[in-house]
PDB file of C-alpha atoms in Angstrom:
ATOM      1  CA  UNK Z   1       0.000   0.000   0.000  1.00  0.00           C
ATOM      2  CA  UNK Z   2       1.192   3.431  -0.550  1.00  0.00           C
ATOM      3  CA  UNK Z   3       2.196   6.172   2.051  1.00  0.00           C
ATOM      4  CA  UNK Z   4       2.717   9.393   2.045  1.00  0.00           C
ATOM      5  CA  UNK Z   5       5.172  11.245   4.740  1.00  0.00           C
ATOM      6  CA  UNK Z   6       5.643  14.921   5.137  1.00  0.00           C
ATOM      7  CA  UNK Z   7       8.592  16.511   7.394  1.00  0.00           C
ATOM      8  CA  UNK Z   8       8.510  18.087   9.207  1.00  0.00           C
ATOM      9  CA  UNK Z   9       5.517  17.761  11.315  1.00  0.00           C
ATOM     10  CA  UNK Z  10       5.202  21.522  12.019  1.00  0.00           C
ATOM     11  CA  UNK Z  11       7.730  24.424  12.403  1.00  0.00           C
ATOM     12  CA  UNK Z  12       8.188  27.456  13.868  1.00  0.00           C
ATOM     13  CA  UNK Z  13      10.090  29.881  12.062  1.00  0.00           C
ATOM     14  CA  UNK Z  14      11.566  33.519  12.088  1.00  0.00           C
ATOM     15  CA  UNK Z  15      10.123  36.325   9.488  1.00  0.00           C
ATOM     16  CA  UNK Z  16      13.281  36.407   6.382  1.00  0.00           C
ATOM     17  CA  UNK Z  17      14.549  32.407   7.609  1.00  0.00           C
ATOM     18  CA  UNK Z  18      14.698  30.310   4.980  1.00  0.00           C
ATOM     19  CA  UNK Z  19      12.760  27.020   4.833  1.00  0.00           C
ATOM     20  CA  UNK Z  20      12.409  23.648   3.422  1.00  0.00           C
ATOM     21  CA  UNK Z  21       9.327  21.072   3.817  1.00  0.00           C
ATOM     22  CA  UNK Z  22       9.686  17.847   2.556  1.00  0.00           C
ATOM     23  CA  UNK Z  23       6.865  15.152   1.274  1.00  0.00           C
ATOM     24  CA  UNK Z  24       7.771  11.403   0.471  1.00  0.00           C
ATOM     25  CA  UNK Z  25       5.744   8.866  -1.224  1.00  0.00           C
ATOM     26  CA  UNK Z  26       6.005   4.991  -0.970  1.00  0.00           C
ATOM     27  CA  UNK Z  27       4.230   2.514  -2.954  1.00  0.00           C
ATOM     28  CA  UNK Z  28       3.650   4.177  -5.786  1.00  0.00           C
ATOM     29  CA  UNK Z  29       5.895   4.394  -8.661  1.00  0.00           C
ATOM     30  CA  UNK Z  30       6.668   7.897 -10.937  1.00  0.00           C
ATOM     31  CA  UNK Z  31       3.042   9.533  -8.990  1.00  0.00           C
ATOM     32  CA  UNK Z  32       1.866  13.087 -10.230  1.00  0.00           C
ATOM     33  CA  UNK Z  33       2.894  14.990  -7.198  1.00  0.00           C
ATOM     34  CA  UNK Z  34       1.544  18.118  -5.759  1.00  0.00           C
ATOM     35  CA  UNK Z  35       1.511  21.238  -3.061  1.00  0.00           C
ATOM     36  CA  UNK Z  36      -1.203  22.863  -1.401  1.00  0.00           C
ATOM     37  CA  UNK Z  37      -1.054  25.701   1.354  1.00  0.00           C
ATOM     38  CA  UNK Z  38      -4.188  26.019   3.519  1.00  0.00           C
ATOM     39  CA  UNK Z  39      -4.798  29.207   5.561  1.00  0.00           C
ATOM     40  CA  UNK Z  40      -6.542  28.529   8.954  1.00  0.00           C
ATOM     41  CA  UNK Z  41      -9.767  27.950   8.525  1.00  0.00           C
ATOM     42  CA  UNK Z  42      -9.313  29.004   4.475  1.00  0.00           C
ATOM     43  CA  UNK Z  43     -10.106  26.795   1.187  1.00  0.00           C
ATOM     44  CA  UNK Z  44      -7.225  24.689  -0.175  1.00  0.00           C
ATOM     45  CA  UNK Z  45      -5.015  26.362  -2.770  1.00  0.00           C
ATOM     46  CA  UNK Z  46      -2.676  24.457  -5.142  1.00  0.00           C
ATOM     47  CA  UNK Z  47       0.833  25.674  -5.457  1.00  0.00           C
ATOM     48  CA  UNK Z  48       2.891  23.554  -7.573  1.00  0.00           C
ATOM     49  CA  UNK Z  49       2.591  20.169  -9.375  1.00  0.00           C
ATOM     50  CA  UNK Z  50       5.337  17.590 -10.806  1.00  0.00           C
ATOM     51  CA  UNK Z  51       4.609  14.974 -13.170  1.00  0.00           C
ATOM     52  CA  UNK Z  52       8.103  13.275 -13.270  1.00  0.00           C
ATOM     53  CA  UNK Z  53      12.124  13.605 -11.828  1.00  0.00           C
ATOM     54  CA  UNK Z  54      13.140  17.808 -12.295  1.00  0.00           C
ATOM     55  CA  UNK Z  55       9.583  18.844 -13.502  1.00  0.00           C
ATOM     56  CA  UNK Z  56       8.375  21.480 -11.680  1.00  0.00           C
ATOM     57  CA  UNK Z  57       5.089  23.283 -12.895  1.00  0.00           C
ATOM     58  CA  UNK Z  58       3.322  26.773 -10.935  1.00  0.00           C
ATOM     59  CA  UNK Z  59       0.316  27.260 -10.180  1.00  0.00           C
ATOM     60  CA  UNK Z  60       0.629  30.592  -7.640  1.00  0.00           C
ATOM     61  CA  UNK Z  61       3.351  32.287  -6.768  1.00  0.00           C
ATOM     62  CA  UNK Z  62       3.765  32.652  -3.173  1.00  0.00           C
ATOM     63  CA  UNK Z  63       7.639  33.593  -2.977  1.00  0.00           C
ATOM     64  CA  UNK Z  64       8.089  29.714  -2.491  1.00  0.00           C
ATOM     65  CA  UNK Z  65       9.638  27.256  -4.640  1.00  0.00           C
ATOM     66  CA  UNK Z  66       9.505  23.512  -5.557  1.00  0.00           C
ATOM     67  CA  UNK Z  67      11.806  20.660  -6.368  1.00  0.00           C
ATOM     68  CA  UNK Z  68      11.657  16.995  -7.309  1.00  0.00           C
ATOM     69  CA  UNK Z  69      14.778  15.467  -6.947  1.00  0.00           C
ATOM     70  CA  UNK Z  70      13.669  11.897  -6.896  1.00  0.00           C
ATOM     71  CA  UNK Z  71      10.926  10.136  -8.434  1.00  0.00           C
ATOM     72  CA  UNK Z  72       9.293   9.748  -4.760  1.00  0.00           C
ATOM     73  CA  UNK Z  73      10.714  13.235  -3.609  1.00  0.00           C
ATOM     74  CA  UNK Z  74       9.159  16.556  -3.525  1.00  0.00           C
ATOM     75  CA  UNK Z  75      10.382  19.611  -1.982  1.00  0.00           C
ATOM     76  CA  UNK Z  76       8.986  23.083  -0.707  1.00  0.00           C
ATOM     77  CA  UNK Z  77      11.250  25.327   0.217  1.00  0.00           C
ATOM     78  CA  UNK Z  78      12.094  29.206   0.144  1.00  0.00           C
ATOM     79  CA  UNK Z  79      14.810  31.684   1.136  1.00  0.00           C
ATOM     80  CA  UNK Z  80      12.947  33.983   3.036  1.00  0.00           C
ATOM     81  CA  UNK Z  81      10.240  33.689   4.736  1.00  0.00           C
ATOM     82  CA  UNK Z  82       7.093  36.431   5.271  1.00  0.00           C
ATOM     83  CA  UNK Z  83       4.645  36.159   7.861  1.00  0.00           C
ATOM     84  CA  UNK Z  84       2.080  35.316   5.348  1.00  0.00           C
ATOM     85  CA  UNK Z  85       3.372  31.912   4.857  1.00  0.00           C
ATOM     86  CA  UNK Z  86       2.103  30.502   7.905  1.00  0.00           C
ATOM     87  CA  UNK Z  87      -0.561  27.889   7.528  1.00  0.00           C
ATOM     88  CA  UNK Z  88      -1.082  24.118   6.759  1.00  0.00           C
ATOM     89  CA  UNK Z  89       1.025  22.834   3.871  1.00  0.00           C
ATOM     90  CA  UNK Z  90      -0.051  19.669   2.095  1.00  0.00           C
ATOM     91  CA  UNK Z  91       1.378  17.297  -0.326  1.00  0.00           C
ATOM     92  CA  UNK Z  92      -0.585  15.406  -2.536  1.00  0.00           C
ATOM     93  CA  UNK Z  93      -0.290  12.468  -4.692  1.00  0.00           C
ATOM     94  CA  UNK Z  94      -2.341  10.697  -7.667  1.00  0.00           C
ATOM     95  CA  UNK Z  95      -1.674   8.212 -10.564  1.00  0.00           C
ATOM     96  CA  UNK Z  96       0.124   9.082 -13.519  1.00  0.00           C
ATOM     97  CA  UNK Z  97      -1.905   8.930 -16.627  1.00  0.00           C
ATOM     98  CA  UNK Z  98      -5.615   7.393 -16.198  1.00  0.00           C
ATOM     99  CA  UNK Z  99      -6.987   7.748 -12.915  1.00  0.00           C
ATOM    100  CA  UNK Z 100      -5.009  10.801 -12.041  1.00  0.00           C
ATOM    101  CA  UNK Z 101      -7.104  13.147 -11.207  1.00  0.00           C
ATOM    102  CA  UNK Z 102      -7.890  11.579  -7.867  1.00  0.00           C
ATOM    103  CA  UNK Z 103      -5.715  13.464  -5.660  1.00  0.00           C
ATOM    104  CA  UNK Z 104      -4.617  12.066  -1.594  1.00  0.00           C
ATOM    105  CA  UNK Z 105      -3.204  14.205   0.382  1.00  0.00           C
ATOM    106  CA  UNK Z 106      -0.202  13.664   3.072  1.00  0.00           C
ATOM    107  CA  UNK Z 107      -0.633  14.841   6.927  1.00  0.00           C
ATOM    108  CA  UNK Z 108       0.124  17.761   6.122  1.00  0.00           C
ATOM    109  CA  UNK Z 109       3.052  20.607   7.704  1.00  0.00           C
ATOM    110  CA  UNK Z 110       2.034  23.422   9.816  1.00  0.00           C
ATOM    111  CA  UNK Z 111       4.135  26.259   9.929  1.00  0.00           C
ATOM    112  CA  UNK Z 112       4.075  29.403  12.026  1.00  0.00           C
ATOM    113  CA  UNK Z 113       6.107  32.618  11.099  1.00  0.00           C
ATOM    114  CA  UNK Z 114       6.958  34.966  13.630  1.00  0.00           C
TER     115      UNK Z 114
ATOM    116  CA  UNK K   1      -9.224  29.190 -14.886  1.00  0.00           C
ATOM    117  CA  UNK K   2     -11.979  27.638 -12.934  1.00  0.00           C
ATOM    118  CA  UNK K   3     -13.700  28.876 -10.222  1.00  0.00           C
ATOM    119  CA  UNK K   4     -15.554  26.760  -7.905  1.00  0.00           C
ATOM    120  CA  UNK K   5     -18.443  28.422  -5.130  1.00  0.00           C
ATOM    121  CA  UNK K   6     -19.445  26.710  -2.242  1.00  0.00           C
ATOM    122  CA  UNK K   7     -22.511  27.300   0.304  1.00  0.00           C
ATOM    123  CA  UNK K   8     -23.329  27.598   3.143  1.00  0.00           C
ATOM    124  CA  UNK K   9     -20.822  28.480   4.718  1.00  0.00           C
ATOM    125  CA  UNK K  10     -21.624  26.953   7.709  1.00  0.00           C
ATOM    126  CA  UNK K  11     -24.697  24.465   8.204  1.00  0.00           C
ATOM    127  CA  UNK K  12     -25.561  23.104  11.454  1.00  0.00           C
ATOM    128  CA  UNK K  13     -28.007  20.525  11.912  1.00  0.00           C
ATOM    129  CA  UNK K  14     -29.873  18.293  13.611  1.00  0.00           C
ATOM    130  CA  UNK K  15     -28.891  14.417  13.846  1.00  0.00           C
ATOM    131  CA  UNK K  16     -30.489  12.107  11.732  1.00  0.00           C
ATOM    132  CA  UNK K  17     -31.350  14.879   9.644  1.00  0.00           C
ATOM    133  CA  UNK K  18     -29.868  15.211   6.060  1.00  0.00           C
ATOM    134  CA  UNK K  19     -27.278  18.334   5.071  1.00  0.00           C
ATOM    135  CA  UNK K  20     -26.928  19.838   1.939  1.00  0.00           C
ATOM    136  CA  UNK K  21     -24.172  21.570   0.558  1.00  0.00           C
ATOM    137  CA  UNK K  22     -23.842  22.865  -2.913  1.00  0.00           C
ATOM    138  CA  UNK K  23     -21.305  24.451  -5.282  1.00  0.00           C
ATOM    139  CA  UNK K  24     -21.273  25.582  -8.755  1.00  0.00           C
ATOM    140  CA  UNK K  25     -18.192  25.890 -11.487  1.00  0.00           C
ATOM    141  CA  UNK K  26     -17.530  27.832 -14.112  1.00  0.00           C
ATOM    142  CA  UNK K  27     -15.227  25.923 -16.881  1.00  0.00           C
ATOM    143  CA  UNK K  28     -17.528  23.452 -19.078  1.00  0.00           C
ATOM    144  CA  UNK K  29     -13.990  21.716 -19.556  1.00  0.00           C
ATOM    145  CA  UNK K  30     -14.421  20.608 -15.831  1.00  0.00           C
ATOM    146  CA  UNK K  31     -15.319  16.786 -16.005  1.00  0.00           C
ATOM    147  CA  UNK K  32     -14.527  15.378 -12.244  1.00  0.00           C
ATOM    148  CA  UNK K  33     -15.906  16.642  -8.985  1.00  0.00           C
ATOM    149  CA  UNK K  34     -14.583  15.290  -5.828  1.00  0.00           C
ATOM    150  CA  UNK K  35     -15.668  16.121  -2.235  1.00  0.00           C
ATOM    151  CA  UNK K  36     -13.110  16.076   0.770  1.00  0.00           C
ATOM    152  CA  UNK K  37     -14.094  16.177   3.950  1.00  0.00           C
ATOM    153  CA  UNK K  38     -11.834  17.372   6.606  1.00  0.00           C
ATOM    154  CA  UNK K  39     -11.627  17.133  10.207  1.00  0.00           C
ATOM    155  CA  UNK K  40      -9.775  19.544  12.924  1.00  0.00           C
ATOM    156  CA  UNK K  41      -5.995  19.101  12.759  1.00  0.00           C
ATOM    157  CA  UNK K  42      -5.806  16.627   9.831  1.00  0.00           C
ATOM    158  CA  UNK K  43      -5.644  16.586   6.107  1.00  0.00           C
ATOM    159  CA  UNK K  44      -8.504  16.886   3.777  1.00  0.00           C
ATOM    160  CA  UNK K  45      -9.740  12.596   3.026  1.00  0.00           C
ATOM    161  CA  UNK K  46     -11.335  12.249  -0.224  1.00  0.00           C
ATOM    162  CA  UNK K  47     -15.230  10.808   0.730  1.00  0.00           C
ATOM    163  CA  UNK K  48     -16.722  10.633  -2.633  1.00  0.00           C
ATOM    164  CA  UNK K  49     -16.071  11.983  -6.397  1.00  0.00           C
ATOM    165  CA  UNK K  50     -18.257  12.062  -9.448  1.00  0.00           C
ATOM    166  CA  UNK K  51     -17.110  12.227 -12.824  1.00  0.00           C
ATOM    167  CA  UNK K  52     -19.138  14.152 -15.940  1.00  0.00           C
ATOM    168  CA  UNK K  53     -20.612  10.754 -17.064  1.00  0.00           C
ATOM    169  CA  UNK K  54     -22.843  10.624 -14.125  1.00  0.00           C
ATOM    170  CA  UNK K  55     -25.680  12.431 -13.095  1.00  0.00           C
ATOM    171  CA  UNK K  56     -25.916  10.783  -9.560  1.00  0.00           C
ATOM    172  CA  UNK K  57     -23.431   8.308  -7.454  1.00  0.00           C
ATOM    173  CA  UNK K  58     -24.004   7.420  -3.963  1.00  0.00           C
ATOM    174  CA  UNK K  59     -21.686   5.632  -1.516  1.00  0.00           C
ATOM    175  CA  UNK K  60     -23.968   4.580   1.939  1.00  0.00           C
ATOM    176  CA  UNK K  61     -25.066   7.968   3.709  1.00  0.00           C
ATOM    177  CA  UNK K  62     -23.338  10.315   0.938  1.00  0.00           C
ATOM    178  CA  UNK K  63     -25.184  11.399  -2.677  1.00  0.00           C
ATOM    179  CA  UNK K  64     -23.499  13.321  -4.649  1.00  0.00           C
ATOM    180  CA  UNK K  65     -25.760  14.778  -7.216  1.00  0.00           C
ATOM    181  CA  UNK K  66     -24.126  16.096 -11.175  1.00  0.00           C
ATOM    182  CA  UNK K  67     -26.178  18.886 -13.100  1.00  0.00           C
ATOM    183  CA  UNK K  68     -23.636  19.888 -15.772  1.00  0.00           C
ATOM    184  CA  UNK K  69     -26.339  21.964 -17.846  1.00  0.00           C
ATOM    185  CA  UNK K  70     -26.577  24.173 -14.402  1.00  0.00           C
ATOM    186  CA  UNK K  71     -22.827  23.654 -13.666  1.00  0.00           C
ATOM    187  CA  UNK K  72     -23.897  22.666 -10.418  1.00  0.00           C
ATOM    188  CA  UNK K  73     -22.895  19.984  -8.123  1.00  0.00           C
ATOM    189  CA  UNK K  74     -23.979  18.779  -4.384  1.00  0.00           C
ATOM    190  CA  UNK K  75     -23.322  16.965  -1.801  1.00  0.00           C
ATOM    191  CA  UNK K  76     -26.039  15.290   0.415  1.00  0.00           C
ATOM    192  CA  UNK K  77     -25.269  13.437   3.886  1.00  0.00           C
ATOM    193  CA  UNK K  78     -28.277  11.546   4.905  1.00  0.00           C
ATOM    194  CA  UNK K  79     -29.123  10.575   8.547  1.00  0.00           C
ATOM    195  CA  UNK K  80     -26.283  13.064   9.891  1.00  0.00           C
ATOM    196  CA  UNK K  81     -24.487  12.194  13.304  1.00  0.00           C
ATOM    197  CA  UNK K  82     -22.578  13.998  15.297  1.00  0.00           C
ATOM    198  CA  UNK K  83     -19.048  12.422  13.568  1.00  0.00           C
ATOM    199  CA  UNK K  84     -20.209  13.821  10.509  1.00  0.00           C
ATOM    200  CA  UNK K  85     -18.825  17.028  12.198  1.00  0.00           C
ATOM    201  CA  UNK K  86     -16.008  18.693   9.823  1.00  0.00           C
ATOM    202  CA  UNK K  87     -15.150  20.861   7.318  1.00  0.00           C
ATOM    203  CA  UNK K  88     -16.093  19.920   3.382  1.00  0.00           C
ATOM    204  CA  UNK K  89     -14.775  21.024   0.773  1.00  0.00           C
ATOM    205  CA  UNK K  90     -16.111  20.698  -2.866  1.00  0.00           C
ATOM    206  CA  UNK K  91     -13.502  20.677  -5.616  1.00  0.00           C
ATOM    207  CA  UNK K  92     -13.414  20.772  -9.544  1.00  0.00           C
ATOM    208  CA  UNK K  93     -10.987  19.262 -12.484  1.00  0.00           C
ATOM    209  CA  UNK K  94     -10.551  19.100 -15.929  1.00  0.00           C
ATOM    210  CA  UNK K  95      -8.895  15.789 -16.084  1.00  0.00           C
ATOM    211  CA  UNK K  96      -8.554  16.381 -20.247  1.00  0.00           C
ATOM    212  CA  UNK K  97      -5.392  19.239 -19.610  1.00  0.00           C
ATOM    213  CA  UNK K  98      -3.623  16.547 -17.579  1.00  0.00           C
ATOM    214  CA  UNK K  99      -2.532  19.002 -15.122  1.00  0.00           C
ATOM    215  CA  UNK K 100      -3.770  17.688 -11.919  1.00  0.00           C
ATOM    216  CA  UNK K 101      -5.133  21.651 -10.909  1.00  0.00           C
ATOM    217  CA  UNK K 102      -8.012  20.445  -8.980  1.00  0.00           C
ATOM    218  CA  UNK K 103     -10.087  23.871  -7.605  1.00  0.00           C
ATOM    219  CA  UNK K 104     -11.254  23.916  -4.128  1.00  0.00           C
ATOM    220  CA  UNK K 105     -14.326  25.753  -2.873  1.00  0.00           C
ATOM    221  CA  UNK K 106     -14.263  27.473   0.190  1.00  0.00           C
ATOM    222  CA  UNK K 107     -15.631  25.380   2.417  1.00  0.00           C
ATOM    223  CA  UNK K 108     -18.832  23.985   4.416  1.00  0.00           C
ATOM    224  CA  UNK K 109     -18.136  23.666   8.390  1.00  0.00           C
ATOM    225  CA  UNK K 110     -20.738  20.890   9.001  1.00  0.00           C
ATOM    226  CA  UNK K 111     -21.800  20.889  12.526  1.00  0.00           C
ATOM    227  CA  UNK K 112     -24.155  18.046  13.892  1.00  0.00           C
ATOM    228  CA  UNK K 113     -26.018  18.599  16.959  1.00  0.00           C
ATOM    229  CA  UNK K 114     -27.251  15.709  19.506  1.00  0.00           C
TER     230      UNK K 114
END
């Protein structure tokens, strides 16, 4: 069965520190992967998505960026942070090709900028 | 893009009663609705999805109900308890761009009263 890990589980960060969130998947090979950021208490709003190894596609800009360094790897991450980048981030996965628009999310990271 | 509107808001009920919640989209291209439902402090779980070739699906408690003429799309939760409790969230996708951008509404906080 496939599982989906994201580290860390929450963070607490200073305003202009630099972060990185990571999200692995297990179980699944070459998945369409994906990132979400969820204010408190806010709708869910896609960030990036990666089809395959060092494709990277955005949907918002948020001052963030993403990597996928490994088939099963996908990274959030950013130089400096704002306070506006608190909230609940969430990787996602689905199946590449048919059936992959049914997207499963990870547990999610919460982050807090001070 | 697509944009996806969701109300209420907030509905709070009475258990064993049924809840409603509705949303509406805007891209004709859209051709799979999901509905997450998603509970304080965790990640959104997908509870039931409809794609455009259906006009009605039901899985135990939960219809989910297709009008594409309308653009319209709702979820109904029959005999409600109190664990039906969370936040939903309706969502949209044209599967046919094979991007994975899935649009979220903003939201139904479900509360079920004893």
């Amino acid at each position: 069965a496939q599982t989906i890990h994201q580290w860390p589980v929450a963070e607490i960060k200073a305003v202009g520190s630099p972060l990185s969130l990571g999200c692995t998947i297990k179980g699944k090979s070459s998945p369409n992967l994906y990132w979400y950021w969820q204010a408190t208490g806010g709708t869910l709003q896609q960030l990036f998505y990666s089809i395959t190894v060092g494709q990277v596609e955005s949907v918002v800009q948020l001052n963030l960026s993403a990597s996928r360094p490994k088939d099963d790897q996908f990274i959030l991450s950013t130089e400096k942070l704002l306070l506006s980048h608190s909230g609940f981030y969430l990787c996602a996965w689905s199946l590449r090709g048919g059936g992959q628009d049914t997207q499963y999310f990870g547990p999610g990271t919460r982050l807090l900028v001070l | 893009g697509e944009q996806v509107e969701q109300l209420p808001s907030i509905l709070r009920v009475q258990e064993r009663s049924s809840a409603s919640i509705n949303c509406t989209y805007e891209n004709s291209a859209s051709n799979y609705f999901p509905w997450y439902k998603q509970e304080p402090g965790e990640n959104p779980k997908l509870i039931i999805d409809i794609r455009s070739n259906m006009e009605r699906k039901q899985i135990q408690g939960l219809i989910v109900l297709l009008d594409k003429k309308a653009k319209r799309f709702s979820l109904h939760i029959t005999d409600t308890q109190p664990a039906d409790s969370a936040m939903y969230f309706c969502a949209a996708s044209n599967t046919g761009a094979n991007t994975g951008k899935l649009t979220f509404g903003h939201g139904t906080i479900l509360r079920v009263h004893p």
